[in-house]
mmCIF file of C-alpha atoms in Angstrom:
data_model
loop_
_atom_site.group_PDB
_atom_site.id
_atom_site.type_symbol
_atom_site.label_atom_id
_atom_site.label_comp_id
_atom_site.label_asym_id
_atom_site.label_seq_id
_atom_site.Cartn_x
_atom_site.Cartn_y
_atom_site.Cartn_z
ATOM 1 C CA MET A 1 0.000 0.000 0.000
ATOM 2 C CA SER A 2 1.241 3.467 -0.839
ATOM 3 C CA VAL A 3 -0.097 6.103 1.486
ATOM 4 C CA GLU A 4 1.750 8.799 -0.468
ATOM 5 C CA ILE A 5 0.192 7.840 -3.800
ATOM 6 C CA THR A 6 -3.276 7.455 -2.278
ATOM 7 C CA ALA A 7 -3.038 10.857 -0.572
ATOM 8 C CA ALA A 8 -1.969 12.475 -3.843
ATOM 9 C CA ALA A 9 -4.839 10.747 -5.645
ATOM 10 C CA TRP A 10 -7.417 12.417 -3.393
ATOM 11 C CA LYS A 11 -6.004 15.815 -4.408
ATOM 12 C CA ILE A 12 -5.957 14.898 -8.118
ATOM 13 C CA LEU A 13 -9.537 13.647 -8.061
ATOM 14 C CA LYS A 14 -10.879 16.999 -6.857
ATOM 15 C CA VAL A 15 -10.046 18.437 -10.280
ATOM 16 C CA GLY A 16 -11.322 15.962 -12.897
ATOM 17 C CA GLN A 17 -14.714 15.180 -14.366
ATOM 18 C CA LEU A 18 -14.721 11.546 -13.285
ATOM 19 C CA GLY A 19 -17.740 9.775 -11.860
ATOM 20 C CA ALA A 20 -17.872 8.253 -8.397
ATOM 21 C CA ILE A 21 -17.130 4.705 -9.579
ATOM 22 C CA ASP A 22 -14.124 5.879 -11.609
ATOM 23 C CA ARG A 23 -12.802 7.693 -8.554
ATOM 24 C CA ILE A 24 -13.139 4.750 -6.169
ATOM 25 C CA VAL A 25 -11.428 2.397 -8.635
ATOM 26 C CA TYR A 26 -8.589 4.920 -9.010
ATOM 27 C CA ILE A 27 -8.194 5.159 -5.236
ATOM 28 C CA ALA A 28 -8.156 1.342 -5.009
ATOM 29 C CA LEU A 29 -5.440 1.143 -7.681
ATOM 30 C CA CYS A 30 -3.409 3.806 -5.879
ATOM 31 C CA ASP A 31 -3.768 1.834 -2.673
ATOM 32 C CA TYR A 32 -2.231 -1.228 -4.374
ATOM 33 C CA ALA A 33 0.523 0.705 -6.167
ATOM 34 C CA ASN A 34 4.178 0.387 -5.266
ATOM 35 C CA LYS A 35 5.340 3.823 -4.131
ATOM 36 C CA THR A 36 8.561 3.661 -6.153
ATOM 37 C CA THR A 37 7.387 2.140 -9.443
ATOM 38 C CA ARG A 38 3.722 3.230 -9.183
ATOM 39 C CA LEU A 39 2.797 -0.203 -10.589
ATOM 40 C CA CYS A 40 0.086 -2.572 -9.387
ATOM 41 C CA TRP A 41 -1.688 -5.637 -10.734
ATOM 42 C CA PRO A 42 -4.916 -6.364 -8.845
ATOM 43 C CA SER A 43 -7.409 -8.499 -10.760
ATOM 44 C CA THR A 44 -10.686 -6.987 -11.909
ATOM 45 C CA SER A 45 -12.451 -9.397 -9.531
ATOM 46 C CA THR A 46 -10.379 -8.083 -6.626
ATOM 47 C CA LEU A 47 -11.149 -4.481 -7.576
ATOM 48 C CA ALA A 48 -14.848 -5.281 -7.931
ATOM 49 C CA LYS A 49 -14.997 -6.874 -4.480
ATOM 50 C CA GLN A 50 -13.004 -4.092 -2.835
ATOM 51 C CA CYS A 51 -15.101 -1.335 -4.438
ATOM 52 C CA TRP A 52 -18.438 -3.180 -4.060
ATOM 53 C CA ILE A 53 -19.184 -2.924 -7.775
ATOM 54 C CA SER A 54 -19.539 -5.302 -10.735
ATOM 55 C CA ARG A 55 -16.597 -6.402 -12.864
ATOM 56 C CA ARG A 56 -18.270 -4.638 -15.814
ATOM 57 C CA SER A 57 -18.183 -1.382 -13.815
ATOM 58 C CA VAL A 58 -14.487 -1.977 -13.104
ATOM 59 C CA PHE A 59 -13.782 -2.435 -16.828
ATOM 60 C CA ASN A 60 -15.680 0.782 -17.617
ATOM 61 C CA ALA A 61 -13.839 2.697 -14.892
ATOM 62 C CA LEU A 62 -10.442 1.430 -16.059
ATOM 63 C CA ARG A 63 -11.246 2.577 -19.591
ATOM 64 C CA SER A 64 -12.263 6.040 -18.295
ATOM 65 C CA LEU A 65 -9.140 6.333 -16.155
ATOM 66 C CA GLU A 66 -6.961 5.439 -19.120
ATOM 67 C CA GLU A 67 -8.774 7.934 -21.366
ATOM 68 C CA GLU A 68 -8.215 10.634 -18.738
ATOM 69 C CA GLY A 69 -4.502 9.816 -18.613
ATOM 70 C CA LEU A 70 -4.565 8.758 -14.962
ATOM 71 C CA ILE A 71 -3.365 5.200 -15.628
ATOM 72 C CA THR A 72 -1.729 3.146 -18.328
ATOM 73 C CA THR A 73 -2.580 -0.503 -18.739
ATOM 74 C CA LYS A 74 -0.382 -3.358 -19.912
ATOM 75 C CA LYS A 75 -2.475 -6.431 -20.662
ATOM 76 C CA ARG A 76 -1.007 -9.866 -19.961
ATOM 77 C CA HIS A 77 -2.146 -13.280 -21.172
ATOM 78 C CA ASN A 78 -3.811 -15.379 -18.425
ATOM 79 C CA GLN A 79 -2.752 -12.898 -15.728
ATOM 80 C CA SER A 80 -4.106 -9.674 -14.368
ATOM 81 C CA SER A 81 -3.128 -6.507 -16.213
ATOM 82 C CA ILE A 82 -0.400 -4.251 -14.904
ATOM 83 C CA TYR A 83 -1.529 -0.708 -14.128
ATOM 84 C CA LYS A 84 0.772 2.284 -13.824
ATOM 85 C CA ILE A 85 -0.498 5.241 -11.854
ATOM 86 C CA ARG A 86 0.183 8.372 -13.868
ATOM 87 C CA GLY A 87 -0.629 11.858 -12.689
ATOM 88 C CA ALA A 88 -3.182 14.593 -13.048
ATOM 89 C CA PRO A 89 -6.159 14.160 -15.371
ATOM 90 C CA ARG A 90 -6.135 15.792 -18.786
ATOM 91 C CA ALA A 91 -7.257 19.403 -18.774
#
């Protein structure tokens, strides 16, 4: 868990036009992220359980976060994707 990244995420999320589900998924990803590399790889099932939402909602949120430039996603075969926490949303 990265307290520093999660704390910064709360500040970033005050600015963007993201919905509530997008925001909670972003906070969850930040919570999993390594504070040095800013990488994490929770499964969509794990994110869905942690955020109390459906896997479909997780997929939609991940797409929104990527479109906003808050994360990048590296898909892997038969493994969870790797997510990199970026920075501020696009203006």
